[in-house]
Structure formats: C-alpha cells, structure tokens
Amino acid sequence: NAGVMQNPRHLVRRRGQEARLRCSPMKGHSHVYWYRQLPEEGLKFMVYLQKENIIDESGMPKERFSAEFPKEGPSILRIQQVVRGDSAAYFCASSPPFGTERTDTQYFGPGTRLTVL
Amino acid sequence: LAKTTQPISMDSYEGQEVNITCSHNNIATNDYITWYQQFPSQGPRFIIQGYKTKVTNEVASLFIPADRKSSTLSLPRVSLSDTAVYYCLVGDLIYNQGGKLIFGQGTELSVKP
C-alpha cells in the first residue's frame, strides 16, 4: 500500500510566478490536509479537504493561496504570485473515512520544498 | 484543543532509554494523547496514541498517569537513527470540526554515539 505521495519534492520559483503542489492520499483515504513548515518553525495547519469540499481553511492565507481535492485526481495546493516568504516545506497528510481509524492518526507525505528566488 | 508543554531539546547516548514528558493540564475528558516523530527533511510520522495508563507498541511506550495532566513517551535503547523532533498532541478530532492537528514546537532529541 503506497503511502501519501507528493510532487514535486523540490520546486523553485521566481517571485510572481505560480506554484502548484500535488498530493495523492493513501488508497482509501478520503480526507486530505495541508500543512506548512517555515524554516526553524513547527508545522502549521493550512486547510482540510474532503473530496470536492473544503471543510476547514482557517489556516490558509486569505490571498494567493487556494486548494482543491477533485473527485478524480490528486489534491492541489496552488500559490499564485509567490513571494520569498512563501519559501517553506509544504506537507500533505491523509486520513481514512470516519468510522475507521481516528482522524487524528494522519499519514504524512514527504513534503514539497518550495524555494522562491 | 488542550495546550501542551514539552522540553525544547534533549540529549542522549546510544543504548540509553529516553523519556520525554509532555504537560497538558487542560486536557478534556474526550481527548487522546498522540505522539509524532519527524526526521529532518521528512513529514511527521505517527508513533503512538493513548488515553490512559500505558500503551506499548514496537516503537515506544506511552505512560499516562491517572489524572492525565501529563504523559511520557519512552524510547527504549535509542540509536543514532532516533535523532528527530518529537511532537506531543492532545485532542479529540472525532468531535472536532476541521480534523486539523495542532503541533507545538516539539522536543528535539539528539542521540550521540
């Protein structure tokens, strides 16, 4: 059973460009979460999605950031017009449907390291 | 979600037992205690979870006293590869909207030869 997959693992963008980060959850998992880890800081929650629905986006910056989890395909975290402060590691996690394991048991991917020049 | 307090860093030597204590004075009745491990340049990994008394798996043990206001993660006979940041989380996401995990600063464990 493959784990959570993220791509690309490393992404370099210039200021003003767009960054697209992809996450494929574990097989059978219907909940996806995105977290950001700035250099020398802990992980911060950004957004929680289920298929075709955003459940909680309380951690997402109000501008330039968006996320989706379509019916088919991976979850996408999109950052428009990137700035240097967006440089960080972005982690995706997934958890199984309610009624199976507890949703606080989340399985994390290897992360995408975004560098903005 | 209950706030947690844990040491910022700890040092140990190979072969020793390491105990990392986490304080969570405001833990609620339905809250569970969960520990994650994060190696450099990797995503966090679930280690162990418990509600009360003692839980043991192939990786670690978790000790929770009767008042549940603290918990101790115990790593037996650590090796260099156990060098990582260890996060203690407290909450009950089944009754929480959002499903988000709240990570603190964690404890940076350094194992030396």
Short mmCIF file of N, CA, C and O in Angstrom, two decimals, chain B residues 4-71:
data_model
loop_
_atom_site.label_atom_id
_atom_site.label_comp_id
_atom_site.label_asym_id
_atom_site.label_seq_id
_atom_site.Cartn_x
_atom_site.Cartn_y
_atom_site.Cartn_z
N THR B 4 -0.12 22.02 25.03
CA THR B 4 0.90 21.09 25.51
C THR B 4 2.21 21.81 25.74
O THR B 4 2.53 22.77 25.03
N THR B 5 2.97 21.34 26.72
CA THR B 5 4.29 21.87 27.01
C THR B 5 5.27 20.72 27.10
O THR B 5 5.03 19.76 27.84
N GLN B 6 6.35 20.81 26.34
CA GLN B 6 7.38 19.78 26.37
C GLN B 6 8.74 20.44 26.25
O GLN B 6 8.84 21.57 25.77
N PRO B 7 9.80 19.75 26.70
CA PRO B 7 11.14 20.36 26.63
C PRO B 7 11.50 20.64 25.17
O PRO B 7 11.14 19.90 24.27
N ILE B 8 12.24 21.71 24.98
CA ILE B 8 12.64 22.09 23.62
C ILE B 8 13.66 21.11 23.06
O ILE B 8 13.62 20.77 21.87
N SER B 9 14.57 20.65 23.90
CA SER B 9 15.60 19.73 23.40
C SER B 9 16.03 18.77 24.50
O SER B 9 15.86 19.04 25.69
N MET B 10 16.57 17.64 24.06
CA MET B 10 17.13 16.64 24.96
C MET B 10 18.31 15.97 24.28
O MET B 10 18.30 15.80 23.05
N ASP B 11 19.29 15.60 25.08
CA ASP B 11 20.44 14.86 24.56
C ASP B 11 20.47 13.48 25.20
O ASP B 11 20.09 13.31 26.36
N SER B 12 20.94 12.50 24.45
CA SER B 12 21.07 11.15 24.98
C SER B 12 22.21 10.46 24.27
O SER B 12 22.76 10.98 23.29
N TYR B 13 22.54 9.26 24.75
CA TYR B 13 23.58 8.45 24.13
C TYR B 13 22.97 7.15 23.65
O TYR B 13 21.95 6.67 24.17
N GLU B 14 23.60 6.58 22.67
CA GLU B 14 23.12 5.31 22.13
C GLU B 14 22.95 4.27 23.24
O GLU B 14 23.79 4.18 24.14
N GLY B 15 21.89 3.51 23.17
CA GLY B 15 21.65 2.44 24.12
C GLY B 15 20.90 2.84 25.36
O GLY B 15 20.42 1.98 26.11
N GLN B 16 20.75 4.15 25.57
CA GLN B 16 20.02 4.61 26.74
C GLN B 16 18.52 4.62 26.48
O GLN B 16 18.07 4.63 25.33
N GLU B 17 17.76 4.63 27.58
CA GLU B 17 16.32 4.83 27.48
C GLU B 17 16.06 6.33 27.59
O GLU B 17 16.62 7.02 28.42
N VAL B 18 15.19 6.81 26.72
CA VAL B 18 14.86 8.24 26.72
C VAL B 18 13.38 8.41 27.08
O VAL B 18 12.52 7.73 26.52
N ASN B 19 13.14 9.31 28.01
CA ASN B 19 11.77 9.63 28.41
C ASN B 19 11.50 11.11 28.14
O ASN B 19 12.20 11.97 28.66
N ILE B 20 10.49 11.38 27.35
CA ILE B 20 10.11 12.76 27.03
C ILE B 20 8.74 12.99 27.64
O ILE B 20 7.77 12.30 27.30
N THR B 21 8.66 13.98 28.53
CA THR B 21 7.41 14.26 29.22
C THR B 21 6.70 15.45 28.61
O THR B 21 7.33 16.45 28.24
N CYS B 22 5.41 15.34 28.51
CA CYS B 22 4.57 16.40 27.94
C CYS B 22 3.51 16.77 28.98
O CYS B 22 2.87 15.89 29.55
N SER B 23 3.35 18.05 29.23
CA SER B 23 2.33 18.52 30.17
C SER B 23 1.12 19.01 29.40
O SER B 23 1.27 19.73 28.40
N HIS B 24 -0.05 18.61 29.84
CA HIS B 24 -1.31 19.06 29.22
C HIS B 24 -2.34 19.19 30.31
O HIS B 24 -3.26 18.36 30.44
N ASN B 25 -2.22 20.26 31.10
CA ASN B 25 -3.05 20.45 32.29
C ASN B 25 -4.53 20.60 31.97
O ASN B 25 -5.37 20.30 32.81
N ASN B 26 -4.84 21.10 30.80
CA ASN B 26 -6.24 21.36 30.46
C ASN B 26 -6.85 20.28 29.57
O ASN B 26 -7.82 20.54 28.85
N ILE B 27 -6.33 19.09 29.66
CA ILE B 27 -6.85 18.00 28.82
C ILE B 27 -8.32 17.75 29.14
O ILE B 27 -8.74 17.77 30.30
N ALA B 28 -9.11 17.54 28.09
CA ALA B 28 -10.54 17.31 28.25
C ALA B 28 -10.84 15.82 28.32
O ALA B 28 -10.03 14.98 27.93
N THR B 29 -12.03 15.52 28.79
CA THR B 29 -12.40 14.13 29.02
C THR B 29 -12.27 13.27 27.77
O THR B 29 -11.85 12.12 27.84
N ASN B 30 -12.63 13.81 26.63
CA ASN B 30 -12.62 13.03 25.39
C ASN B 30 -11.28 13.06 24.65
O ASN B 30 -11.15 12.44 23.60
N ASP B 31 -10.33 13.80 25.17
CA ASP B 31 -9.05 13.96 24.46
C ASP B 31 -8.18 12.71 24.55
O ASP B 31 -8.09 12.07 25.59
N TYR B 32 -7.53 12.42 23.44
CA TYR B 32 -6.48 11.41 23.38
C TYR B 32 -5.13 12.11 23.28
O TYR B 32 -5.05 13.28 22.93
N ILE B 33 -4.08 11.37 23.60
CA ILE B 33 -2.72 11.90 23.52
C ILE B 33 -1.99 11.15 22.41
O ILE B 33 -1.99 9.90 22.38
N THR B 34 -1.43 11.92 21.50
CA THR B 34 -0.79 11.33 20.32
C THR B 34 0.61 11.88 20.17
O THR B 34 0.83 13.08 20.38
N TRP B 35 1.54 11.04 19.81
CA TRP B 35 2.92 11.47 19.58
C TRP B 35 3.31 11.21 18.12
O TRP B 35 3.02 10.15 17.57
N TYR B 36 3.97 12.22 17.56
CA TYR B 36 4.50 12.11 16.21
C TYR B 36 6.01 12.32 16.27
O TYR B 36 6.53 13.02 17.13
N GLN B 37 6.69 11.74 15.28
CA GLN B 37 8.14 11.86 15.14
C GLN B 37 8.44 12.47 13.78
O GLN B 37 7.81 12.10 12.79
N GLN B 38 9.37 13.40 13.74
CA GLN B 38 9.74 13.99 12.45
C GLN B 38 11.25 14.01 12.30
O GLN B 38 11.96 14.67 13.07
N PHE B 39 11.71 13.30 11.27
CA PHE B 39 13.13 13.33 10.92
C PHE B 39 13.38 14.55 10.04
O PHE B 39 12.47 15.04 9.36
N PRO B 40 14.61 15.01 10.00
CA PRO B 40 14.93 16.16 9.14
C PRO B 40 14.53 15.89 7.69
O PRO B 40 14.74 14.80 7.16
N SER B 41 13.92 16.87 7.09
CA SER B 41 13.52 16.82 5.68
C SER B 41 12.48 15.74 5.38
O SER B 41 12.38 15.28 4.23
N GLN B 42 11.73 15.34 6.38
CA GLN B 42 10.66 14.36 6.16
C GLN B 42 9.37 14.84 6.83
O GLN B 42 9.40 15.72 7.68
N GLY B 43 8.26 14.23 6.44
CA GLY B 43 7.00 14.53 7.10
C GLY B 43 6.90 13.81 8.43
O GLY B 43 7.58 12.81 8.66
N PRO B 44 6.07 14.29 9.34
CA PRO B 44 5.89 13.63 10.63
C PRO B 44 5.35 12.21 10.45
O PRO B 44 4.66 11.91 9.48
N ARG B 45 5.67 11.40 11.43
CA ARG B 45 5.22 10.00 11.41
C ARG B 45 4.55 9.70 12.74
O ARG B 45 5.11 9.98 13.80
N PHE B 46 3.36 9.13 12.68
CA PHE B 46 2.65 8.72 13.90
C PHE B 46 3.46 7.67 14.65
O PHE B 46 3.96 6.72 14.06
N ILE B 47 3.63 7.87 15.96
CA ILE B 47 4.35 6.89 16.77
C ILE B 47 3.40 6.09 17.63
O ILE B 47 3.38 4.86 17.60
N ILE B 48 2.60 6.78 18.44
CA ILE B 48 1.81 6.09 19.44
C ILE B 48 0.69 7.00 19.91
O ILE B 48 0.80 8.23 19.83
N GLN B 49 -0.36 6.38 20.39
CA GLN B 49 -1.52 7.13 20.88
C GLN B 49 -2.12 6.41 22.07
O GLN B 49 -2.14 5.17 22.11
N GLY B 50 -2.61 7.18 23.05
CA GLY B 50 -3.22 6.56 24.21
C GLY B 50 -4.22 7.47 24.88
O GLY B 50 -4.26 8.69 24.64
N TYR B 51 -5.02 6.87 25.76
CA TYR B 51 -6.00 7.63 26.54
C TYR B 51 -5.65 7.61 28.03
O TYR B 51 -5.70 8.65 28.69
N LYS B 52 -5.29 6.46 28.55
CA LYS B 52 -4.91 6.38 29.95
C LYS B 52 -3.99 5.18 30.17
O LYS B 52 -3.82 4.35 29.27
N THR B 53 -3.39 5.12 31.30
CA THR B 53 -2.46 4.09 31.77
C THR B 53 -1.28 3.94 30.82
O THR B 53 -0.54 4.87 30.61
N LYS B 54 -1.11 2.77 30.25
CA LYS B 54 0.09 2.52 29.46
C LYS B 54 -0.26 1.89 28.13
O LYS B 54 -1.12 1.01 28.04
N VAL B 55 0.43 2.36 27.11
CA VAL B 55 0.30 1.79 25.78
C VAL B 55 1.70 1.45 25.28
O VAL B 55 2.63 2.24 25.47
N THR B 56 1.85 0.32 24.66
CA THR B 56 3.16 -0.08 24.13
C THR B 56 3.00 -0.62 22.73
O THR B 56 2.05 -1.37 22.45
N ASN B 57 3.90 -0.23 21.86
CA ASN B 57 3.96 -0.83 20.53
C ASN B 57 5.42 -1.16 20.22
O ASN B 57 6.27 -1.09 21.10
N GLU B 58 5.70 -1.49 18.99
CA GLU B 58 7.04 -1.93 18.63
C GLU B 58 8.06 -0.79 18.64
O GLU B 58 9.25 -1.02 18.59
N VAL B 59 7.58 0.43 18.71
CA VAL B 59 8.47 1.58 18.64
C VAL B 59 8.70 2.21 20.01
O VAL B 59 9.82 2.60 20.36
N ALA B 60 7.62 2.36 20.80
CA ALA B 60 7.71 3.14 22.02
C ALA B 60 6.65 2.70 23.02
O ALA B 60 5.78 1.88 22.71
N SER B 61 6.74 3.29 24.21
CA SER B 61 5.71 3.13 25.23
C SER B 61 5.22 4.52 25.61
O SER B 61 5.97 5.50 25.55
N LEU B 62 3.96 4.57 26.00
CA LEU B 62 3.35 5.83 26.42
C LEU B 62 2.74 5.61 27.79
O LEU B 62 1.90 4.72 27.96
N PHE B 63 3.21 6.42 28.74
CA PHE B 63 2.71 6.31 30.11
C PHE B 63 1.84 7.53 30.42
O PHE B 63 2.28 8.67 30.24
N ILE B 64 0.64 7.27 30.92
CA ILE B 64 -0.30 8.35 31.22
C ILE B 64 -0.80 8.13 32.65
O ILE B 64 -1.45 7.11 32.93
N PRO B 65 -0.53 9.07 33.55
CA PRO B 65 -0.99 8.90 34.93
C PRO B 65 -2.50 9.06 35.02
O PRO B 65 -3.15 9.48 34.07
N ALA B 66 -3.03 8.75 36.20
CA ALA B 66 -4.48 8.74 36.38
C ALA B 66 -5.12 10.10 36.12
O ALA B 66 -6.21 10.17 35.57
N ASP B 67 -4.44 11.19 36.49
CA ASP B 67 -5.05 12.50 36.27
C ASP B 67 -4.93 12.99 34.83
O ASP B 67 -5.53 14.00 34.47
N ARG B 68 -4.14 12.32 34.03
CA ARG B 68 -3.97 12.58 32.59
C ARG B 68 -3.45 13.99 32.29
O ARG B 68 -3.52 14.45 31.16
N LYS B 69 -2.90 14.66 33.26
CA LYS B 69 -2.40 16.02 33.02
C LYS B 69 -1.00 16.03 32.43
O LYS B 69 -0.44 17.08 32.13
N SER B 70 -0.42 14.86 32.28
CA SER B 70 0.88 14.76 31.62
C SER B 70 0.96 13.38 30.98
O SER B 70 0.13 12.50 31.25
N SER B 71 1.97 13.22 30.15
CA SER B 71 2.23 11.90 29.56
C SER B 71 3.72 11.80 29.28
O SER B 71 4.41 12.82 29.13
#
